[in-house]
Amino acid sequence: MKIAVIGAGLAGLTAASILSEYADVVVYEKEVEGGLASSWHTEKGYWIEKFYHHCFRGDKELLEQIKRYKLTNKLVWKVARVGFAHEDRIYPLNTPLEILKYPYLSFTDKIKLALFTYKSRRRNYKEFDEKGVVEGIREEIGESVLNEFFMPLLRSKFGENHGEVSYAWLLARVSIRSNRKYSGEELGYMRGGFQQLVEKMTEGLNIQYERASLKVGGGLIVNGRDYDAVVFTSPLSELDGTVRKAAGIAEIKYQSSVCALIGAEGKVTEDIYWTNIRDRRVFGAMIEHTNFMPVKDYGEELIYLASYTTPDGWLYNTPDEDLKKLYLKDLKKYGFNEGDLNWIEIFRAKYSGPIFEKGYLKKLTDYRTLLKNLYIAGMTSPPNYPERSMNGSIKAGKEVAEVIKKDFGFE
Ligand SMILES: Cc1cc2nc3c(=O)[nH]c(=O)nc-3n(C[C@H](O)[C@H](O)[C@H](O)COP(=O)(O)OP(=O)(O)OC[C@H]3O[C@@H](n4cnc5c(N)ncnc54)[C@H](O)[C@@H]3O)c2cc1C
């Protein structure tokens, strides 16, 4: 039996490794294994994720995978400090005292925010799928919390698409985040990078580095070869329109990511890992990787400047050299000394995640499609809601493999 897996991201690699025990599996990858979780090899000789990555204690599937490859000893867990940048100043927002001292939200607003977080745990978020997030927050918590707190976060997470997002998404997200067992957001990172996991997951697989094109004739044909089953794990926009229609797959809107990664001799904040940017800047969040991992692991400070946009947005389509200047200009506003810069790289992902727009819950893709033996797994699968994550894609890869095993009577 022959199975094609399209995409060697974490979903594709997971599905391929399970299915390889039962079938002849070919993985097609048009760029590099690891997909959005892939890394860059710096001139200094270390690997670093092109886009910032960390995990959570509750990421069961990811942690199991890490354990399976005997990499658990590489995991580092820490409470990561967060901050909020207002104009040119960065305010830490971690302890109750820091939150009380934050001057741009009134005491009443802080209480409203705390109550909203508490209440979100018990709500049926699905009821709010058709409601817009901006409208929902305005009605429930008020204009000032919306403008001073949520708007910057929404812009940082969804760029110019933030107005389309559903209120259900926010409620679901707040609920899973506030339900986390460990207070103060304990995050995990793999010393030496998640590249080590990607390499282990790739071992032994038959990967063809070419763009796959799926055709449906008498059967399922990928790049001219017949397959008994196809697992599609790439962005749905990569599927031919007619195949997509025949398979009954909804149109899903994706957002793009542009991320500047900087190697430097100096840092911006003393100890904050994640800073959300309130005011309009080229980037919506600054992630100081070496305020989480020791700088000695790299021999230099590492800073990500993250932006979300649309595939046809100006940011996604601006040349690297222009973007570098824009990112550095905005970074200087927070005290970064350009003389400390070692290098700056720009990474882009055209399809970096679905926009959790109004009505999105109805669009989540099932593993089985209307086309016999064509399966879908990845960022639009149920485990990747309300957060698309490494854990969600590994879970989707596992679940689709289970469905195929059942359909073909493996075992
Ligand atoms: C900026 C950013 C930050 C993130 N931070 C975190 C984080 O901190 N923690 C976390 O858990 N997750 C994070 N994620 C999310 C995580 O990286 C993804 O959810 C996960 O890696 C997606 O895996 P996937 O296999 O579903 O999809 P992808 O990684 O997108 O894999 C799909 C693969 O298909 C390939 N492909 C596309 N078209 C074709 C074609 N026609 N033929 C062949 N191959 C094709 C692509 O090249 C890609 O390798 C982040 C993502 C981004 C963009």
Short mmCIF file of C-alpha atoms and ligand atoms in Angstrom, two decimals:
data_model
loop_
_atom_site.label_atom_id
_atom_site.label_comp_id
_atom_site.label_asym_id
_atom_site.label_seq_id
_atom_site.Cartn_x
_atom_site.Cartn_y
_atom_site.Cartn_z
CA MET A 1 0.00 0.00 0.00
CA LYS A 2 1.33 3.47 -0.92
CA ILE A 3 0.63 6.63 1.04
CA ALA A 4 1.74 10.16 0.17
CA VAL A 5 2.12 12.71 2.94
CA ILE A 6 2.20 16.27 1.66
CA GLY A 7 4.23 18.57 3.90
CA ALA A 8 7.06 17.73 6.29
CA GLY A 9 5.94 20.05 9.08
CA LEU A 10 5.28 18.53 12.50
CA ALA A 11 1.85 17.20 11.45
CA GLY A 12 3.23 15.51 8.32
CA LEU A 13 6.30 14.09 10.06
CA THR A 14 4.19 12.65 12.88
CA ALA A 15 1.65 11.03 10.54
CA ALA A 16 4.40 9.69 8.25
CA SER A 17 6.36 8.10 11.04
CA ILE A 18 3.30 6.23 12.39
CA LEU A 19 2.03 5.16 8.95
CA SER A 20 5.48 3.99 7.83
CA GLU A 21 5.00 0.95 10.09
CA TYR A 22 2.15 -0.23 7.87
CA ALA A 23 2.68 1.19 4.40
CA ASP A 24 5.16 2.52 1.89
CA VAL A 25 5.10 6.26 2.74
CA VAL A 26 6.54 9.08 0.65
CA VAL A 27 6.68 12.57 2.21
CA TYR A 28 6.70 15.56 -0.15
CA GLU A 29 8.22 18.80 1.12
CA LYS A 30 8.65 21.91 -1.00
CA GLU A 31 11.01 23.77 1.35
CA VAL A 32 12.48 22.35 4.50
CA GLU A 33 11.45 19.79 7.11
CA GLY A 34 9.99 21.29 10.28
CA GLY A 35 7.87 23.83 8.35
CA LEU A 36 6.95 26.77 10.56
CA ALA A 37 8.96 25.21 13.38
CA SER A 38 12.12 24.97 11.29
CA SER A 39 15.37 26.64 12.26
CA TRP A 40 18.15 28.66 10.78
CA HIS A 41 21.81 27.74 11.03
CA THR A 42 23.73 30.89 11.97
CA GLU A 43 27.27 31.74 10.88
CA LYS A 44 28.30 31.26 14.50
CA GLY A 45 27.33 27.63 14.08
CA TYR A 46 24.18 27.26 16.19
CA TRP A 47 20.57 26.54 15.24
CA ILE A 48 17.80 28.94 16.15
CA GLU A 49 14.10 28.83 15.20
CA LYS A 50 13.26 31.24 12.37
CA PHE A 51 10.16 32.17 14.39
CA TYR A 52 10.26 32.26 18.22
CA HIS A 53 9.03 28.98 19.71
CA HIS A 54 8.31 27.81 23.23
CA CYS A 55 6.01 25.20 24.75
CA PHE A 56 3.77 24.77 27.75
CA ARG A 57 3.51 22.19 30.53
CA GLY A 58 0.15 21.08 29.13
CA ASP A 59 1.55 20.25 25.67
CA LYS A 60 1.08 16.53 26.22
CA GLU A 61 1.66 15.33 22.65
CA LEU A 62 4.74 17.46 22.11
CA LEU A 63 6.27 16.45 25.43
CA GLU A 64 5.59 12.77 24.66
CA GLN A 65 7.30 13.16 21.32
CA ILE A 66 10.29 14.81 22.99
CA LYS A 67 10.41 11.94 25.46
CA ARG A 68 10.14 9.34 22.71
CA TYR A 69 13.32 10.71 21.15
CA LYS A 70 15.10 10.89 24.53
CA LEU A 71 15.36 14.67 24.45
CA THR A 72 13.51 15.44 27.70
CA ASN A 73 16.76 16.33 29.44
CA LYS A 74 17.12 19.27 27.03
CA LEU A 75 13.92 20.93 28.24
CA VAL A 76 14.26 24.08 30.32
CA TRP A 77 11.19 25.34 32.22
CA LYS A 78 10.91 28.86 33.58
CA VAL A 79 8.41 31.56 34.36
CA ALA A 80 8.89 34.01 31.52
CA ARG A 81 8.57 37.69 32.34
CA VAL A 82 6.27 39.75 30.18
CA GLY A 83 6.03 43.47 29.54
CA PHE A 84 3.87 46.04 27.83
CA ALA A 85 5.44 48.83 25.79
CA HIS A 86 3.59 52.12 25.99
CA GLU A 87 5.11 54.80 23.79
CA ASP A 88 8.86 54.40 24.32
CA ARG A 89 8.73 52.84 27.74
CA ILE A 90 8.41 49.16 28.66
CA TYR A 91 6.41 48.28 31.77
CA PRO A 92 6.83 44.84 33.35
CA LEU A 93 3.43 43.22 33.99
CA ASN A 94 4.02 40.11 36.07
CA THR A 95 3.50 40.46 39.79
CA PRO A 96 0.30 41.89 41.31
CA LEU A 97 2.33 44.95 42.33
CA GLU A 98 3.61 45.55 38.79
CA ILE A 99 0.08 45.23 37.47
CA LEU A 100 -1.26 47.63 40.12
CA LYS A 101 1.45 50.13 39.23
CA TYR A 102 0.73 50.05 35.48
CA PRO A 103 -0.56 53.59 34.87
CA TYR A 104 -2.62 53.17 31.69
CA LEU A 105 -5.46 51.08 33.12
CA SER A 106 -7.61 52.34 35.98
CA PHE A 107 -8.06 50.25 39.12
CA THR A 108 -11.64 49.52 38.03
CA ASP A 109 -10.46 48.33 34.63
CA LYS A 110 -7.91 46.03 36.25
CA ILE A 111 -10.68 44.51 38.37
CA LYS A 112 -12.92 44.13 35.30
CA LEU A 113 -10.07 42.38 33.50
CA ALA A 114 -9.47 39.99 36.39
CA LEU A 115 -13.18 39.16 36.60
CA PHE A 116 -13.39 38.60 32.85
CA THR A 117 -10.46 36.16 33.00
CA TYR A 118 -12.02 34.31 35.90
CA LYS A 119 -15.44 34.12 34.25
CA SER A 120 -14.04 32.94 30.90
CA ARG A 121 -13.14 29.56 32.38
CA ARG A 122 -16.76 28.60 32.80
CA ARG A 123 -18.27 29.82 29.58
CA ASN A 124 -19.40 28.01 26.52
CA TYR A 125 -17.26 29.96 24.06
CA LYS A 126 -18.88 28.23 21.04
CA GLU A 127 -21.98 30.38 21.49
CA PHE A 128 -19.91 33.44 20.52
CA ASP A 129 -18.45 32.13 17.26
CA GLU A 130 -20.42 34.58 15.09
CA LYS A 131 -19.65 37.57 17.28
CA GLY A 132 -16.69 39.84 16.54
CA VAL A 133 -13.99 40.10 19.19
CA VAL A 134 -13.96 43.91 19.25
CA GLU A 135 -17.72 44.08 19.70
CA GLY A 136 -17.64 41.37 22.38
CA ILE A 137 -14.96 43.08 24.47
CA ARG A 138 -16.56 46.51 24.09
CA GLU A 139 -19.94 45.22 25.29
CA GLU A 140 -18.59 43.16 28.11
CA ILE A 141 -15.58 44.96 29.53
CA GLY A 142 -15.80 48.42 28.04
CA GLU A 143 -14.01 50.78 25.70
CA SER A 144 -10.98 51.63 27.82
CA VAL A 145 -9.91 48.00 28.46
CA LEU A 146 -10.49 47.35 24.77
CA ASN A 147 -8.28 50.22 23.63
CA GLU A 148 -5.61 50.10 26.28
CA PHE A 149 -5.23 46.38 26.71
CA PHE A 150 -6.87 44.12 24.13
CA MET A 151 -6.37 46.15 20.95
CA PRO A 152 -2.56 46.05 21.14
CA LEU A 153 -2.68 42.31 21.84
CA LEU A 154 -5.07 41.66 18.97
CA ARG A 155 -2.99 43.75 16.60
CA SER A 156 0.13 41.94 17.71
CA LYS A 157 -1.47 38.53 17.13
CA PHE A 158 -3.48 39.22 13.96
CA GLY A 159 -2.05 42.40 12.41
CA GLU A 160 -4.53 44.15 10.16
CA ASN A 161 -6.89 41.16 10.38
CA HIS A 162 -7.71 41.68 14.05
CA GLY A 163 -11.17 43.11 13.31
CA GLU A 164 -12.29 39.83 11.72
CA VAL A 165 -11.51 37.60 14.70
CA SER A 166 -14.37 35.94 16.61
CA TYR A 167 -15.11 36.57 20.27
CA ALA A 168 -15.28 32.79 20.74
CA TRP A 169 -11.58 32.60 19.94
CA LEU A 170 -10.71 35.12 22.66
CA LEU A 171 -12.88 33.39 25.27
CA ALA A 172 -11.44 29.97 24.42
CA ARG A 173 -7.90 31.30 24.50
CA VAL A 174 -8.32 33.13 27.82
CA SER A 175 -9.88 30.00 29.22
CA ILE A 176 -7.04 27.63 28.33
CA ARG A 177 -4.40 30.14 29.38
CA SER A 178 -5.99 30.91 32.73
CA ASN A 179 -6.58 27.21 33.39
CA ARG A 180 -2.91 26.43 33.16
CA LYS A 181 -1.80 24.77 36.33
CA TYR A 182 1.38 26.72 36.79
CA SER A 183 0.89 30.35 37.61
CA GLY A 184 2.78 33.09 35.87
CA GLU A 185 3.09 31.30 32.50
CA GLU A 186 5.85 28.79 32.95
CA LEU A 187 7.26 28.22 29.48
CA GLY A 188 9.51 25.53 28.10
CA TYR A 189 12.28 25.59 25.54
CA MET A 190 14.62 22.93 24.31
CA ARG A 191 18.25 23.79 24.98
CA GLY A 192 19.95 23.69 21.58
CA GLY A 193 16.63 24.33 19.83
CA PHE A 194 13.59 22.41 18.53
CA GLN A 195 15.68 21.59 15.47
CA GLN A 196 16.88 18.55 17.42
CA LEU A 197 13.33 17.23 17.60
CA VAL A 198 12.71 17.92 13.91
CA GLU A 199 15.88 16.01 12.99
CA LYS A 200 14.82 13.00 15.07
CA MET A 201 11.32 13.04 13.60
CA THR A 202 12.77 13.07 10.08
CA GLU A 203 15.05 10.06 10.59
CA GLY A 204 14.20 7.02 8.49
CA LEU A 205 11.50 8.77 6.44
CA ASN A 206 11.46 8.85 2.65
CA ILE A 207 11.28 12.60 1.96
CA GLN A 208 11.12 13.96 -1.58
CA TYR A 209 12.09 17.63 -1.61
CA GLU A 210 9.70 18.86 -4.25
CA ARG A 211 6.43 20.76 -4.38
CA ALA A 212 3.58 18.27 -4.46
CA SER A 213 0.66 18.70 -6.76
CA LEU A 214 -2.36 16.52 -6.08
CA LYS A 215 -4.59 15.48 -8.97
CA VAL A 216 -7.71 13.47 -8.72
CA GLY A 217 -8.39 11.24 -11.71
CA GLY A 218 -9.29 7.57 -11.40
CA GLY A 219 -7.48 7.74 -8.04
CA LEU A 220 -5.18 10.04 -6.08
CA ILE A 221 -2.14 11.13 -8.05
CA VAL A 222 0.75 13.12 -6.59
CA ASN A 223 3.35 14.42 -9.01
CA GLY A 224 2.34 11.79 -11.52
CA ARG A 225 2.44 8.85 -9.06
CA ASP A 226 -0.61 6.89 -7.92
CA TYR A 227 -1.30 6.56 -4.20
CA ASP A 228 -3.83 4.56 -2.22
CA ALA A 229 -4.15 7.38 0.30
CA VAL A 230 -2.93 10.97 0.60
CA VAL A 231 -2.48 12.93 3.81
CA PHE A 232 -2.43 16.63 3.08
CA THR A 233 -0.80 18.67 5.89
CA SER A 234 0.15 21.85 4.03
CA PRO A 235 -1.81 25.11 3.92
CA LEU A 236 -5.15 24.48 2.20
CA SER A 237 -4.44 27.19 -0.34
CA GLU A 238 -1.89 24.76 -1.82
CA LEU A 239 -4.74 22.49 -2.89
CA ASP A 240 -6.05 22.79 -6.40
CA GLY A 241 -9.47 24.54 -6.41
CA THR A 242 -11.34 21.66 -8.02
CA VAL A 243 -9.84 19.09 -5.63
CA ARG A 244 -10.74 21.32 -2.75
CA LYS A 245 -14.35 21.66 -3.88
CA ALA A 246 -14.71 17.96 -4.51
CA ALA A 247 -13.24 17.25 -1.07
CA GLY A 248 -15.76 19.64 0.55
CA ILE A 249 -13.13 21.81 2.21
CA ALA A 250 -14.16 25.31 3.33
CA GLU A 251 -12.22 28.41 2.29
CA ILE A 252 -9.98 29.33 5.19
CA LYS A 253 -8.25 32.69 5.43
CA TYR A 254 -4.62 32.60 6.49
CA GLN A 255 -2.40 35.28 7.88
CA SER A 256 1.26 35.76 7.11
CA SER A 257 4.17 36.27 9.48
CA VAL A 258 7.17 38.46 9.06
CA CYS A 259 9.77 38.16 11.75
CA ALA A 260 13.09 39.92 12.19
CA LEU A 261 15.71 37.97 14.10
CA ILE A 262 18.59 39.96 15.53
CA GLY A 263 21.95 38.85 16.90
CA ALA A 264 23.46 41.57 19.07
CA GLU A 265 25.95 42.42 21.79
CA GLY A 266 23.33 44.29 23.83
CA LYS A 267 19.76 43.67 24.91
CA VAL A 268 16.70 45.88 25.22
CA THR A 269 15.24 44.93 28.60
CA GLU A 270 17.07 43.41 31.53
CA ASP A 271 14.89 40.34 32.00
CA ILE A 272 11.63 40.52 30.02
CA TYR A 273 11.09 37.67 27.55
CA TRP A 274 7.94 38.85 25.83
CA THR A 275 6.96 42.50 25.32
CA ASN A 276 3.66 43.40 23.69
CA ILE A 277 3.80 46.68 21.84
CA ARG A 278 0.89 49.02 22.45
CA ASP A 279 1.63 51.68 19.85
CA ARG A 280 1.78 51.18 16.13
CA ARG A 281 5.23 49.93 15.26
CA VAL A 282 6.44 47.65 12.46
CA PHE A 283 6.36 44.83 14.99
CA GLY A 284 3.64 43.90 17.47
CA ALA A 285 5.78 41.93 19.89
CA MET A 286 9.42 41.75 20.87
CA ILE A 287 10.73 38.45 22.13
CA GLU A 288 14.11 38.54 23.82
CA HIS A 289 15.11 34.91 23.50
CA THR A 290 18.27 35.35 25.58
CA ASN A 291 16.20 36.70 28.47
CA PHE A 292 14.85 33.15 28.64
CA MET A 293 17.81 31.03 27.58
CA PRO A 294 21.37 31.79 28.72
CA VAL A 295 23.25 34.12 26.37
CA LYS A 296 26.34 31.93 26.76
CA ASP A 297 24.57 29.20 24.78
CA TYR A 298 24.83 31.48 21.73
CA GLY A 299 27.64 33.94 22.43
CA GLU A 300 25.32 36.85 21.62
CA GLU A 301 21.89 38.23 22.49
CA LEU A 302 18.96 37.09 20.32
CA ILE A 303 15.88 39.24 19.77
CA TYR A 304 12.83 38.50 17.63
CA LEU A 305 10.59 41.27 16.34
CA ALA A 306 7.31 39.71 15.28
CA SER A 307 4.64 40.99 12.92
CA TYR A 308 1.52 39.45 11.46
CA THR A 309 0.06 40.58 8.18
CA THR A 310 -1.75 39.29 5.10
CA PRO A 311 -0.10 37.63 2.06
CA ASP A 312 -0.91 40.73 -0.02
CA GLY A 313 -0.12 43.21 2.78
CA TRP A 314 2.69 45.77 2.32
CA LEU A 315 4.78 44.28 5.10
CA TYR A 316 4.87 40.84 3.54
CA ASN A 317 5.82 42.32 0.19
CA THR A 318 8.47 44.85 1.28
CA PRO A 319 12.05 43.87 0.37
CA ASP A 320 14.27 42.57 3.20
CA GLU A 321 16.73 45.46 3.12
CA ASP A 322 13.93 48.04 3.58
CA LEU A 323 12.34 46.00 6.32
CA LYS A 324 15.60 45.70 8.24
CA LYS A 325 15.85 49.50 8.37
CA LEU A 326 12.25 49.86 9.53
CA TYR A 327 12.61 47.23 12.26
CA LEU A 328 15.83 48.77 13.57
CA LYS A 329 14.38 52.27 13.52
CA ASP A 330 11.48 51.16 15.73
CA LEU A 331 13.71 49.05 17.97
CA LYS A 332 15.90 52.07 18.71
CA LYS A 333 12.84 53.74 20.29
CA TYR A 334 13.14 51.22 23.12
CA GLY A 335 16.79 52.05 23.74
CA PHE A 336 18.46 49.50 21.47
CA ASN A 337 21.92 50.68 20.46
CA GLU A 338 22.46 50.02 16.75
CA GLY A 339 26.21 49.78 17.36
CA ASP A 340 25.45 46.53 19.24
CA LEU A 341 23.97 44.88 16.15
CA ASN A 342 25.80 41.79 14.88
CA TRP A 343 23.30 40.81 12.21
CA ILE A 344 19.63 40.96 11.31
CA GLU A 345 17.68 38.42 9.24
CA ILE A 346 14.11 38.58 7.99
CA PHE A 347 11.97 35.44 7.90
CA ARG A 348 8.56 35.22 6.28
CA ALA A 349 5.82 32.65 6.25
CA LYS A 350 3.05 33.26 3.76
CA TYR A 351 0.62 30.90 5.49
CA SER A 352 1.53 31.12 9.14
CA GLY A 353 -1.84 30.25 10.62
CA PRO A 354 -5.57 30.50 10.06
CA ILE A 355 -7.35 33.72 11.01
CA PHE A 356 -9.80 32.65 13.67
CA GLU A 357 -12.50 34.74 12.08
CA LYS A 358 -16.20 34.87 12.88
CA GLY A 359 -17.79 31.49 12.09
CA TYR A 360 -14.41 29.72 12.11
CA LEU A 361 -15.55 26.82 14.31
CA LYS A 362 -17.70 25.55 11.43
CA LYS A 363 -14.64 25.56 9.16
CA LEU A 364 -12.33 23.38 11.24
CA THR A 365 -11.34 20.52 8.94
CA ASP A 366 -12.21 16.89 9.66
CA TYR A 367 -9.48 14.34 8.99
CA ARG A 368 -11.63 12.52 6.43
CA THR A 369 -12.76 14.49 3.38
CA LEU A 370 -15.54 13.90 0.86
CA LEU A 371 -12.92 12.45 -1.49
CA LYS A 372 -12.28 8.86 -0.59
CA ASN A 373 -8.77 8.30 0.85
CA LEU A 374 -7.84 11.98 0.90
CA TYR A 375 -7.15 13.11 4.46
CA ILE A 376 -6.38 16.54 5.89
CA ALA A 377 -4.39 17.26 9.05
CA GLY A 378 -2.53 20.30 10.30
CA MET A 379 -3.17 23.85 11.33
CA THR A 380 -6.87 23.76 10.49
CA SER A 381 -7.53 20.53 12.44
CA PRO A 382 -9.48 20.64 15.73
CA PRO A 383 -6.41 20.22 18.03
CA ASN A 384 -5.09 23.53 16.68
CA TYR A 385 -7.98 25.56 18.07
CA PRO A 386 -7.86 28.04 19.76
CA GLU A 387 -4.06 28.02 19.50
CA ARG A 388 -2.15 26.66 16.57
CA SER A 389 0.90 25.10 18.03
CA MET A 390 3.54 22.42 17.72
CA ASN A 391 1.48 20.34 20.14
CA GLY A 392 -1.70 20.77 18.08
CA SER A 393 -0.01 19.72 14.84
CA ILE A 394 1.63 16.67 16.40
CA LYS A 395 -1.75 15.69 17.85
CA ALA A 396 -3.42 16.18 14.45
CA GLY A 397 -0.70 14.04 12.80
CA LYS A 398 -1.29 11.29 15.35
CA GLU A 399 -5.08 11.43 15.07
CA VAL A 400 -5.13 11.35 11.26
CA ALA A 401 -2.83 8.30 11.33
CA GLU A 402 -5.28 6.57 13.71
CA VAL A 403 -8.19 7.34 11.35
CA ILE A 404 -6.25 5.89 8.39
CA LYS A 405 -5.28 2.80 10.36
CA LYS A 406 -8.96 2.22 11.09
CA ASP A 407 -10.11 2.88 7.50
CA PHE A 408 -7.56 0.48 6.02
CA GLY A 409 -7.79 -2.12 8.76
CA PHE A 410 -4.11 -1.88 9.76
CA GLU A 411 -2.96 -3.87 12.84
C1 LIG B 1 5.69 33.34 14.23
C2 LIG B 1 5.31 31.97 14.75
C3 LIG B 1 5.53 31.66 16.08
C4 LIG B 1 5.13 30.45 16.59
N1 LIG B 1 5.38 30.16 17.90
C5 LIG B 1 5.00 28.98 18.40
C6 LIG B 1 5.28 28.66 19.75
O1 LIG B 1 5.88 29.45 20.49
N2 LIG B 1 4.86 27.45 20.22
C7 LIG B 1 4.19 26.56 19.44
O2 LIG B 1 3.85 25.47 19.92
N3 LIG B 1 3.93 26.84 18.15
C8 LIG B 1 4.30 28.03 17.61
N4 LIG B 1 4.04 28.30 16.31
C9 LIG B 1 3.18 27.39 15.55
C10 LIG B 1 3.85 26.13 15.06
O3 LIG B 1 5.10 26.39 14.47
C11 LIG B 1 2.92 25.51 14.01
O4 LIG B 1 1.61 25.45 14.49
C12 LIG B 1 3.33 24.11 13.59
O5 LIG B 1 4.72 24.00 13.42
C13 LIG B 1 2.59 23.79 12.29
O6 LIG B 1 2.94 22.51 11.82
P1 LIG B 1 2.16 21.91 10.56
O7 LIG B 1 2.84 20.67 10.20
O8 LIG B 1 0.72 21.84 10.85
O9 LIG B 1 2.28 23.00 9.41
P2 LIG B 1 3.57 23.60 8.68
O10 LIG B 1 4.67 23.77 9.65
O11 LIG B 1 3.07 24.79 7.93
O12 LIG B 1 3.99 22.45 7.65
C14 LIG B 1 3.48 22.37 6.35
C15 LIG B 1 4.63 22.00 5.41
O13 LIG B 1 4.10 21.85 4.10
C16 LIG B 1 5.07 22.33 3.17
N5 LIG B 1 4.36 22.58 1.92
C17 LIG B 1 3.50 23.59 1.61
N6 LIG B 1 3.00 23.42 0.40
C18 LIG B 1 3.53 22.27 -0.10
C19 LIG B 1 3.39 21.57 -1.33
N7 LIG B 1 2.55 21.96 -2.29
N8 LIG B 1 4.13 20.45 -1.49
C20 LIG B 1 4.97 19.99 -0.54
N9 LIG B 1 5.14 20.63 0.65
C21 LIG B 1 4.42 21.75 0.86
C22 LIG B 1 5.62 23.56 3.86
O14 LIG B 1 6.87 23.93 3.32
C23 LIG B 1 5.71 23.07 5.32
O15 LIG B 1 6.97 22.50 5.59
C24 LIG B 1 4.49 29.50 15.74
C25 LIG B 1 4.30 29.80 14.39
C26 LIG B 1 4.70 31.02 13.90
C27 LIG B 1 4.49 31.33 12.45
#
